Short mmCIF file of C-alpha atoms in Angstrom, two decimals:
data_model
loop_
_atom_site.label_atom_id
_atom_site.label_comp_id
_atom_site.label_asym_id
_atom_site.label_seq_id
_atom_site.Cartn_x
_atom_site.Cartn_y
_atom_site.Cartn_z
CA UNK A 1 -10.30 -27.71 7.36
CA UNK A 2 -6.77 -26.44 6.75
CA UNK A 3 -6.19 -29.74 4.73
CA UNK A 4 -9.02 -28.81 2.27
CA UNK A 5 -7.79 -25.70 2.22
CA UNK A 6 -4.45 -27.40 1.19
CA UNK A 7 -6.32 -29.48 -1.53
CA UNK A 8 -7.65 -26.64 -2.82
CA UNK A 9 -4.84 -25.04 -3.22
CA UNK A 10 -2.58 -27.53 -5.33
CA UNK A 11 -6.28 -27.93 -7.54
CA UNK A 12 -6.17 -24.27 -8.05
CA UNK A 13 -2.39 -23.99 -9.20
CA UNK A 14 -2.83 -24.57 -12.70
CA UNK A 15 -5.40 -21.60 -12.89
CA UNK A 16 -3.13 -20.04 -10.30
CA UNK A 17 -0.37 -19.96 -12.77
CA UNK A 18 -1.96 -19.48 -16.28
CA UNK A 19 -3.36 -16.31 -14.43
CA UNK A 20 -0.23 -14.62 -13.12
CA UNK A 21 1.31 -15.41 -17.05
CA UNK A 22 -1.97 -13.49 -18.38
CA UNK A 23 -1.17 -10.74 -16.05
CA UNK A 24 1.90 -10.58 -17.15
CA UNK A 25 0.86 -9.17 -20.81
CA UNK A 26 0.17 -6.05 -19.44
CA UNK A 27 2.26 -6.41 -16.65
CA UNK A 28 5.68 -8.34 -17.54
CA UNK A 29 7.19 -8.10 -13.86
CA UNK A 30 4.59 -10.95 -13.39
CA UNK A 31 6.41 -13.35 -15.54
CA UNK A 32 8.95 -12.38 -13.75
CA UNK A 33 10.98 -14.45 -10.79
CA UNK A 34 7.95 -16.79 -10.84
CA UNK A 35 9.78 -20.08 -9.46
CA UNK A 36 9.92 -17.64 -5.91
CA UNK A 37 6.48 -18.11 -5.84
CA UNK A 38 6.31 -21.72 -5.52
CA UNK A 39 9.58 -21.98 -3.26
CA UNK A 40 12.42 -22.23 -5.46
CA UNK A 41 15.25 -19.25 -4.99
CA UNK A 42 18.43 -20.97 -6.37
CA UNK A 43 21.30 -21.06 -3.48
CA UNK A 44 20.84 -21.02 0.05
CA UNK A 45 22.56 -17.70 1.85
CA UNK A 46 23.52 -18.58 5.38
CA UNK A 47 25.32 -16.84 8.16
CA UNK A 48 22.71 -14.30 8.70
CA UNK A 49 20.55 -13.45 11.67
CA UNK A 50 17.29 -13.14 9.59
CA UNK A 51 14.45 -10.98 10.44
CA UNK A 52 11.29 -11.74 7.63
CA UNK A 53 8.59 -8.96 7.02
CA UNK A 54 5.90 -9.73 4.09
CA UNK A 55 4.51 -6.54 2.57
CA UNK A 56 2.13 -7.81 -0.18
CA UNK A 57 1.74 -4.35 -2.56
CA UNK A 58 2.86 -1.06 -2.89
CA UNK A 59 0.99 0.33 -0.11
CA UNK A 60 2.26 -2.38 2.32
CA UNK A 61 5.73 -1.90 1.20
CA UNK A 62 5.80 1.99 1.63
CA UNK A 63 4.02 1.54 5.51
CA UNK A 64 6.78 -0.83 6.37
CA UNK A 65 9.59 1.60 5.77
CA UNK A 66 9.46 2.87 9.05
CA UNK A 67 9.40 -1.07 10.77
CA UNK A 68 12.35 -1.50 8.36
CA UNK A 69 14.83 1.03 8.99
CA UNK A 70 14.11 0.58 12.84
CA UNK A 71 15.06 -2.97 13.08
CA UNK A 72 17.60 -2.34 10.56
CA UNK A 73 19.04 -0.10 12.92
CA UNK A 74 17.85 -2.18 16.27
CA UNK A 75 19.74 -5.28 14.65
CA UNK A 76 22.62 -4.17 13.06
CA UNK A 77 24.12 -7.81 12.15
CA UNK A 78 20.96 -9.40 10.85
CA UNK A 79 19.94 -9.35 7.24
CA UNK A 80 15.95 -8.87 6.39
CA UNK A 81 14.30 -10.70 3.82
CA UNK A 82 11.47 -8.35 2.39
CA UNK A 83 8.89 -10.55 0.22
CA UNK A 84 5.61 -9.42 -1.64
CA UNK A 85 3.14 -10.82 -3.52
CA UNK A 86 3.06 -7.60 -6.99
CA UNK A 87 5.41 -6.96 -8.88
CA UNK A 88 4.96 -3.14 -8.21
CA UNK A 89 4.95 -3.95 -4.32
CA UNK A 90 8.89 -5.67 -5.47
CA UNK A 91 9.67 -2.92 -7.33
CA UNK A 92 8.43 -0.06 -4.44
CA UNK A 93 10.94 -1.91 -2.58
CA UNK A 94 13.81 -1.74 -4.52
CA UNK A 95 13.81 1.81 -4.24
CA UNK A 96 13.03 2.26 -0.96
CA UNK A 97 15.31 0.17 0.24
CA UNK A 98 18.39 -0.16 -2.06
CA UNK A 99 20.37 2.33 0.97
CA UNK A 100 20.25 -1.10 3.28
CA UNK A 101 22.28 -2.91 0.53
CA UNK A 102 22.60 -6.22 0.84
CA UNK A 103 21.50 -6.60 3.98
CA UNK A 104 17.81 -6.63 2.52
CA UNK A 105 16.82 -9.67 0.58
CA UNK A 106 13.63 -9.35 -1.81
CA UNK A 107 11.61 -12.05 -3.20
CA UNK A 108 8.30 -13.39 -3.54
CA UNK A 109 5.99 -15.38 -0.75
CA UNK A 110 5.19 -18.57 -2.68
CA UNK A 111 1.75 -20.00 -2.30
CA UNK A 112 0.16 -20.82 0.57
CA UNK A 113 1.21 -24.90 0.50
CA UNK A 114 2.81 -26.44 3.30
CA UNK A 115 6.01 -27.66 0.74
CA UNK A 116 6.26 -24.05 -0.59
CA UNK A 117 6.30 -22.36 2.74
CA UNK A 118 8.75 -24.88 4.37
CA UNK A 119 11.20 -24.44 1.09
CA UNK A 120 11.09 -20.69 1.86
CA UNK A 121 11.73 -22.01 5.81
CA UNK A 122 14.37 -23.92 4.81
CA UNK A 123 16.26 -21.27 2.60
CA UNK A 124 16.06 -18.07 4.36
CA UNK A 125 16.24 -20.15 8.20
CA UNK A 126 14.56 -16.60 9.75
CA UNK A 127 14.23 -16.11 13.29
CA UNK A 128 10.67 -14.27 13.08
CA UNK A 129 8.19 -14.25 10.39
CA UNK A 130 6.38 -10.11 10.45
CA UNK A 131 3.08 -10.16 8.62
CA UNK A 132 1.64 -6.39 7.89
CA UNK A 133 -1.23 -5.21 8.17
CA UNK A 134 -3.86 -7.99 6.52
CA UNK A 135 -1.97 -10.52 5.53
CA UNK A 136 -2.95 -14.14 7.09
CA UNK A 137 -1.70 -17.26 5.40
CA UNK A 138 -3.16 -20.35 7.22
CA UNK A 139 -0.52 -22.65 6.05
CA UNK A 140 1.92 -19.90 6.36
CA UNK A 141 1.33 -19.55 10.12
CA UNK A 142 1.34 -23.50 10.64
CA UNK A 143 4.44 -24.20 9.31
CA UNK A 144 5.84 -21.59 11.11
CA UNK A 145 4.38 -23.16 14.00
CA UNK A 146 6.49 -22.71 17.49
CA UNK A 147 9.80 -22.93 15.94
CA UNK A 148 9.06 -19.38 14.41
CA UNK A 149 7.19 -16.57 16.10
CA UNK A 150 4.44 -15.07 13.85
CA UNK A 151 3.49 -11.14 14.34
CA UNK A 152 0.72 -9.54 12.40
CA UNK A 153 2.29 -5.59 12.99
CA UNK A 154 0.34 -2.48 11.51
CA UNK A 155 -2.67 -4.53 11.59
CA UNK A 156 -6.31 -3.56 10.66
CA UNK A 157 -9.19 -5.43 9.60
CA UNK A 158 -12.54 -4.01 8.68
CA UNK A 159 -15.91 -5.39 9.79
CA UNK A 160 -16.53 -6.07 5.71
CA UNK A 161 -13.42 -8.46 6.19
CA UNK A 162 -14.26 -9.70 9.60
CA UNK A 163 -17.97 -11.12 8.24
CA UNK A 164 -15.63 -12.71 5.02
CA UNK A 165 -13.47 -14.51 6.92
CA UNK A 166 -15.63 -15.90 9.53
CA UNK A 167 -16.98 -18.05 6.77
CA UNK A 168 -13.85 -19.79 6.86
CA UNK A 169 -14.47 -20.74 10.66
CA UNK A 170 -11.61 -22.64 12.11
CA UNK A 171 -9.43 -22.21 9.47
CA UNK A 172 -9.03 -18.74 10.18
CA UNK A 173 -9.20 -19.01 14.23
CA UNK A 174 -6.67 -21.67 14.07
CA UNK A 175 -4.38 -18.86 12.24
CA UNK A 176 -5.33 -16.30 14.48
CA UNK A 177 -4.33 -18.81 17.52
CA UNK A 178 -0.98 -19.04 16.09
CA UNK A 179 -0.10 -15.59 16.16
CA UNK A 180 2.00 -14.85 18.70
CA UNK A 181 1.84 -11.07 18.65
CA UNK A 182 -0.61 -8.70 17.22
CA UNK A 183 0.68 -5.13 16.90
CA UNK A 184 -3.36 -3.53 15.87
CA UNK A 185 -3.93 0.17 14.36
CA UNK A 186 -6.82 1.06 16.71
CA UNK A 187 -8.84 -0.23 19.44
CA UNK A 188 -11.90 -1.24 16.80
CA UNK A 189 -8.88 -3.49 14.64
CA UNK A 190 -8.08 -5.16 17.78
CA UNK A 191 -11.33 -6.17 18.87
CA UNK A 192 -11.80 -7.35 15.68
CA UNK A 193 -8.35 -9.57 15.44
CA UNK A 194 -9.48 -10.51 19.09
CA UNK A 195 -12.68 -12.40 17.75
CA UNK A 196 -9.77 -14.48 15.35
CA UNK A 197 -8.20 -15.82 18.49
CA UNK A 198 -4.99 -14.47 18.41
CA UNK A 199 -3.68 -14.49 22.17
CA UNK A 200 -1.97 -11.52 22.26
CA UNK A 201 -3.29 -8.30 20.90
CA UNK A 202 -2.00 -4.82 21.72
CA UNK A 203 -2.81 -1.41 20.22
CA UNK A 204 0.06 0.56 19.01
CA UNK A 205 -1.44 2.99 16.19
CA UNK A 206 -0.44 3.13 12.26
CA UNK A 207 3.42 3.27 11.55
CA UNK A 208 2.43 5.32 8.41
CA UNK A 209 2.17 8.05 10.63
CA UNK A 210 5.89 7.87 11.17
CA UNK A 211 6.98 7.77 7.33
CA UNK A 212 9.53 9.97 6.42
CA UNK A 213 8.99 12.43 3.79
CA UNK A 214 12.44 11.97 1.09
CA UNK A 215 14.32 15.15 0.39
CA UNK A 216 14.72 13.83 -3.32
CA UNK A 217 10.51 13.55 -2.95
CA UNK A 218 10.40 17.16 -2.07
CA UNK A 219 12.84 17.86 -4.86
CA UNK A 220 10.91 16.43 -7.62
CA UNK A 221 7.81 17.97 -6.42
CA UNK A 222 9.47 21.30 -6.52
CA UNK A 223 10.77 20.54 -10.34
CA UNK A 224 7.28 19.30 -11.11
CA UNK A 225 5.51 22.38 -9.58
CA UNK A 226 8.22 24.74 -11.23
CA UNK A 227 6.65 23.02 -14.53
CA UNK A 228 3.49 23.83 -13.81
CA UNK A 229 3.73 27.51 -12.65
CA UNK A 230 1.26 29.76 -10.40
CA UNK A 231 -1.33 27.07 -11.83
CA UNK A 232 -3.57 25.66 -9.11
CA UNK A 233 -3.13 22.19 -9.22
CA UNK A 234 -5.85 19.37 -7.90
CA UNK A 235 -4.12 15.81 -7.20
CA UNK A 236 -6.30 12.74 -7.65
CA UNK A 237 -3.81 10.25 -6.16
CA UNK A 238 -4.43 6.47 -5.88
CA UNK A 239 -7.43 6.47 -8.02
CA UNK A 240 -9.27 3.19 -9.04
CA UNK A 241 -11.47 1.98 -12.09
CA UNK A 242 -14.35 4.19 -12.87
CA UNK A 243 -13.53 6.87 -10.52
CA UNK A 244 -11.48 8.39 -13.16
CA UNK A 245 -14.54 8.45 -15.80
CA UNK A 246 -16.61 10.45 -13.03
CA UNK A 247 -13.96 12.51 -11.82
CA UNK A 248 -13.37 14.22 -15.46
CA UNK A 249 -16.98 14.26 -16.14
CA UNK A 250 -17.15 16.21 -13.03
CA UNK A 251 -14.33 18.45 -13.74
CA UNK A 252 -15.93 19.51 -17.76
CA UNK A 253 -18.66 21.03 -15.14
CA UNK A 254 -16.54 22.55 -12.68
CA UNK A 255 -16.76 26.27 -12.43
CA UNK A 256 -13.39 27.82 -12.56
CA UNK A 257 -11.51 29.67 -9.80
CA UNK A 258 -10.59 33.19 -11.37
CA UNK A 259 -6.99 33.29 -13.03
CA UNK A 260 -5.31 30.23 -14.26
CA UNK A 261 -6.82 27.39 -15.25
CA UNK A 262 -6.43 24.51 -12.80
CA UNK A 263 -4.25 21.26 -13.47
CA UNK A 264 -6.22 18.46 -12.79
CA UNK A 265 -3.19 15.77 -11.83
CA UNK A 266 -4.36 12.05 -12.00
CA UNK A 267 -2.25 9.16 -10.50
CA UNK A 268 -4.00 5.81 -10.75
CA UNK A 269 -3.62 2.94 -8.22
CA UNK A 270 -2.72 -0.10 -10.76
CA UNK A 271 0.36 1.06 -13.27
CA UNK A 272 -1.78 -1.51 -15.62
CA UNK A 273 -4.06 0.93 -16.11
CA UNK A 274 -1.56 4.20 -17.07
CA UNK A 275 -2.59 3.88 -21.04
CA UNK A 276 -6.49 3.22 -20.51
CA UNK A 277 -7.12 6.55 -18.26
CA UNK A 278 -4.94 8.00 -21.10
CA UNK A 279 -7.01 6.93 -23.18
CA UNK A 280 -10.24 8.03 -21.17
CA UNK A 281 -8.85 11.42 -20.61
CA UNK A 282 -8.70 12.13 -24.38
CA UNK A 283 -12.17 10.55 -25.04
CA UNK A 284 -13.57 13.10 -22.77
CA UNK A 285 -11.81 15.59 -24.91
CA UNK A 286 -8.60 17.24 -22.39
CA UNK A 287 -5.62 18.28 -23.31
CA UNK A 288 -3.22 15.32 -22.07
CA UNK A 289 0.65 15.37 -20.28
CA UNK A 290 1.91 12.17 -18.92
CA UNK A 291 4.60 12.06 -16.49
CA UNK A 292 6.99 10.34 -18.22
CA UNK A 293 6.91 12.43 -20.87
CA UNK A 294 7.75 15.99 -19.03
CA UNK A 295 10.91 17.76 -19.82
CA UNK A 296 11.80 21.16 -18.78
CA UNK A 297 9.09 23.08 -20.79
CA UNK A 298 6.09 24.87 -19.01
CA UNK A 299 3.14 22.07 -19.06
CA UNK A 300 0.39 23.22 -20.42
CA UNK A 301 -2.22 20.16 -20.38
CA UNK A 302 -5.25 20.71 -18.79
CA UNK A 303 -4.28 16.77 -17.37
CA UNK A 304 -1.23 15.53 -15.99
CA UNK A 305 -1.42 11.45 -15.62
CA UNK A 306 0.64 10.61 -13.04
CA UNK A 307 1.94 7.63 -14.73
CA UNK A 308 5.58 6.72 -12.63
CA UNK A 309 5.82 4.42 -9.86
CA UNK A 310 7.65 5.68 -5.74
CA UNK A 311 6.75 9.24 -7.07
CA UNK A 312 3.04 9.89 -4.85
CA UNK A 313 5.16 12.24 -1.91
CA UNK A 314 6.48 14.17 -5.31
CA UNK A 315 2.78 14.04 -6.14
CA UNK A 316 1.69 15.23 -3.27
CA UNK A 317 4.39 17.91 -2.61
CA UNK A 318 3.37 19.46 -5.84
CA UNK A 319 -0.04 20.01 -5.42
CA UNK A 320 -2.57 22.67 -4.20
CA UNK A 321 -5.41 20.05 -2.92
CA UNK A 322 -5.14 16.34 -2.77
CA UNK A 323 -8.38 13.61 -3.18
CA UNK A 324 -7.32 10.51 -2.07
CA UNK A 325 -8.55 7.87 -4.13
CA UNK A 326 -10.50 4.31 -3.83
CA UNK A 327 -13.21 6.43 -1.99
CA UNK A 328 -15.58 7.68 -4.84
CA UNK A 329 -16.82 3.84 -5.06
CA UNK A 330 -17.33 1.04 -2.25
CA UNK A 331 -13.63 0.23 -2.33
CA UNK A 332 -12.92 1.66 0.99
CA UNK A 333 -10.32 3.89 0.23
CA UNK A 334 -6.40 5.06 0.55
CA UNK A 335 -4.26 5.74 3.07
CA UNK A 336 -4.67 9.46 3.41
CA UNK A 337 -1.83 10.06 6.04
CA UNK A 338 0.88 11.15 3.39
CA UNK A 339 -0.84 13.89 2.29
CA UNK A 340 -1.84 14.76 5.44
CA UNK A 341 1.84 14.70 6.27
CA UNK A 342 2.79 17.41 3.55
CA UNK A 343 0.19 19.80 5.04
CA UNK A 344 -1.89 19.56 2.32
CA UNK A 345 -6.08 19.80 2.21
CA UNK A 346 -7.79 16.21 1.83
CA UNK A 347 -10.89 15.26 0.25
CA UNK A 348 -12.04 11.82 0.43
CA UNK A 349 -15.18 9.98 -0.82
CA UNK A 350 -17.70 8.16 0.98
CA UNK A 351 -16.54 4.69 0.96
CA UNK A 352 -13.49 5.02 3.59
CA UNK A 353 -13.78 1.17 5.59
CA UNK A 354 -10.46 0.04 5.12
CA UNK A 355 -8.98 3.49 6.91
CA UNK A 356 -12.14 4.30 8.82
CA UNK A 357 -10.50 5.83 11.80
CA UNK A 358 -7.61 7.79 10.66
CA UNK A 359 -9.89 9.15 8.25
CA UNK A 360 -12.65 9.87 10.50
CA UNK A 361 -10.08 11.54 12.89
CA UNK A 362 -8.34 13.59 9.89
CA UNK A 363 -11.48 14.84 9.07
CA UNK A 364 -12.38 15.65 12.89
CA UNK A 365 -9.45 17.54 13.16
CA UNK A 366 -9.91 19.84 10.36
CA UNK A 367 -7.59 18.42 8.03
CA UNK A 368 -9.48 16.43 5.27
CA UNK A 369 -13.28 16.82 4.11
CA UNK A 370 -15.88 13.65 3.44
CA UNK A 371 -17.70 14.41 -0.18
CA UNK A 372 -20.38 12.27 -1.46
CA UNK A 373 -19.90 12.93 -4.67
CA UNK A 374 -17.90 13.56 -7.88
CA UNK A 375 -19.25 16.24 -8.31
CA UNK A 376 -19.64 17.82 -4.90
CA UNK A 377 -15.51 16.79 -5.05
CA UNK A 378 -14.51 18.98 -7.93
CA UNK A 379 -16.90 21.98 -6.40
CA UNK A 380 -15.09 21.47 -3.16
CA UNK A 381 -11.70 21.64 -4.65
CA UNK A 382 -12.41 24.93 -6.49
CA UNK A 383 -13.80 26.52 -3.60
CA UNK A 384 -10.40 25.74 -1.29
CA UNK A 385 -8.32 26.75 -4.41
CA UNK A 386 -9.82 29.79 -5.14
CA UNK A 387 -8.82 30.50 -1.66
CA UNK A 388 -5.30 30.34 -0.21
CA UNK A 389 -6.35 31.31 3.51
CA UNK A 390 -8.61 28.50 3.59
CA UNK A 391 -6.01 26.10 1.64
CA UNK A 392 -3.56 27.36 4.30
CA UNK A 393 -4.97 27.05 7.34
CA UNK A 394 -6.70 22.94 6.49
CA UNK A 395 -3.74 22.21 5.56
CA UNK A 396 -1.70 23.08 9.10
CA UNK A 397 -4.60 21.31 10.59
CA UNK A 398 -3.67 18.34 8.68
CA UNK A 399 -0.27 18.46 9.24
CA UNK A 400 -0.93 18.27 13.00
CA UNK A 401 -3.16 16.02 12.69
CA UNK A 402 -0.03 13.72 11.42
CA UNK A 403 2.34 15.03 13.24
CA UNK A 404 -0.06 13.98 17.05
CA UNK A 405 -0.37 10.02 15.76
CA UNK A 406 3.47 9.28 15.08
CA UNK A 407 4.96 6.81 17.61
CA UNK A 408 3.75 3.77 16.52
CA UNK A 409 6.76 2.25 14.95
CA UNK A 410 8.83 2.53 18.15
CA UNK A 411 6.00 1.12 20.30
CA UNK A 412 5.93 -2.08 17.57
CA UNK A 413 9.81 -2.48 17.88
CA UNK A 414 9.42 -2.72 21.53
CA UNK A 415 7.10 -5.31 21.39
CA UNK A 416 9.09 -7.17 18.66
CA UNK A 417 12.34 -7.35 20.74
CA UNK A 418 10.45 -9.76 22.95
CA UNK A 419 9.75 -12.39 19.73
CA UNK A 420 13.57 -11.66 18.08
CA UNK A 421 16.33 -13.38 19.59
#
């Protein structure tokens, strides 16, 4: 099975290729370092310890900072190499992790081909290969095989992605199999993993719990909200396509708190699409601002597109009420644990799978609130602005909420020291 899948793969390159130089039209950073992907990174480096993590996006990327710093800090003479599969995941990253210096290593994982993985092998020599959260490569995993100890840390899989990748059958169990260590968010993610084979599966919660907010995050939110004024301010954070269009539909029919007129603050998921919901915000007929474009005057939009990238804790920190995005539409959802973080009032939609605990507990505890609709979103939102006491008092209960699940990235580390040496 694995050497159809290997077939398949060298087939697909061509269309593999011509599709990441399409992308890269209206994103260049995908024309960009492309050789990484199929195992080509110029000069070898040696003389480092090397500890690998693979964080494929942005929202992998910001959920390993924790992992990072900690084994940064456990193993103070070994260099990590940090590799994603987006360019924004690369460039969430840099920024993140620029205070490790050159001890952190980006690049891109190349395709999943034996010769690709083993040229990566072969440059970077690491001494443990840290998958997070999804991320499964069959031929990955083999040619790691038992010179290389595999971990899949932070890990969750849903039961939509458990029914997909049981169609692959062995492929996938033969992966699982060669995991050595499986670090799962909840007991439901473990059974899951469980059914892939992997031999050793232990619960240890979400490390995004344990994310640190940045002082220069809190700092920008506080310049941002000194733009905006006593304004109340709604954050749609992480939104996806055609939540956007129903969101501002929803929000010409919103009745308005008394006093000022609420910001409605939109931060899509994709930069790609920055200019289209720019576009779609004036076709509905708002007022548009654009984050890039702020100076130090009063804003005065009745929009703000959130259109930066490593600002969403600024976001966050400068808002009234935050809907966390991907949940409007079957898309299961965003991590809602960083607003939660900031103490601030969640609303999420009804299509939650990929974050179906923490979200179900968030909204157990008082801290977030399931809507079904857009609609039924916007009329929630001016109800909690419209009252502070209310804002206040959802928003310490999701700050608690936070603060009770953090932990997890010191219970991963101690499972990790057993794989490092």
């Amino acid at each position: 099975m694995r050497t159809f899948y290997s077939v398949m793969w060298y087939l697909a390159l061509p269309l593999v290729l011509g599709r990441l130089w399409w992308r890269g039209f209206k994103e260049p950073g995908y024309r960009q370092h492309w050789r990484e992907r199929l195992g080509f990174y110029g000069g070898r480096v040696a003389g480092w310890h090397t500890i690998w993590v693979h964080a494929v996006s942005v929202g992998e990327t910001r959920a390993a900072e924790p992992l990072i710093d900690a084994l940064a800090e456990a193993y103070p003479d070994s260099r990590i190499v940090l590799t994603h599969m987006t360019p924004t995941g690369r460039a969430t990253g840099k920024a993140l992790f620029s205070k490790h210096g050159e001890r952190l290593v980006q690049a891109y994982l190349p395709y999943d081909t034996m010769g690709m993985v083993n040229r990566f092998i072969r440059q970077f020599t690491p001494r443990i290969c840290i998958l997070m959260e999804t991320e499964v490569w069959p031929n990955l995993i083999a040619a790691c095989g038992e010179r290389i100890p595999v971990a899949l840390v932070n890990a969750r899989l849903s039961e939509r992605s458990l029914r997909r990748g049981q169609r692959f059958g062995k492929l996938m169990t033969d992966a699982g199999r060669g995991i050595a260590l499986v670090a799962a968010q909840t007991e439901a993610d473990a059974a899951r993993l469980r059914s892939f084979g992997a031999p050793k599966v232990e619960v240890t919660g979400s490390i995004k719990f344990d994310v640190v907010v940045p002082d220069a995050a809190l700092e920008t939110g506080a310049w941002l909200r000194a733009r905006i004024g006593e304004r109340p301010v709604l954050l749609c954070a992480s939104t996806r396509d055609g939540e956007e269009a129903l969101i501002l539909d929803a929000f010409r029919k919103m009745t308005l708190p008394a006093g000022p007129a609420p910001l409605l603050m939109i931060v899509p998921r994709h930069p790609q699409r920055f200019d289209d919901v720019a576009a779609l915000v004036r076709e509905r007929g708002f007022s548009l601002r654009r984050r890039s474009a702020i100076g130090q005057e009063d804003l005065d939009a009745q929009v703000l597109l959130g259109d930066s990238m490593g600002e969403m804790f600024a976001y966050y920190a400068a808002c009234d009420v935050a809907f966390v995005g991907g949940s409007l539409l079957p898309l299961g959802g965003q991590n809602l644990i960083e607003p939660c973080a900031l103490g601030k009032p969640v609303l999420v939609g009804p299509h939650t799978f990929n974050f179906a605990l923490a979200t179900e507990d968030a909204i157990a505890d008082g801290g977030a609130i399931r809507v079904p609709d857009a609609g039924v979103l916007l009329s929630e939102a001016a109800r909690l602005l419209a009252d502070p006491a209310a804002r206040a008092a959802m928003g310490a209960q999701a700050a608690a909420y936070a603060q009770r699940h953090r932990g997890a990235t010191a219970r991963t580390v101690g499972l990790l020291r057993r794989l490092i040496y």
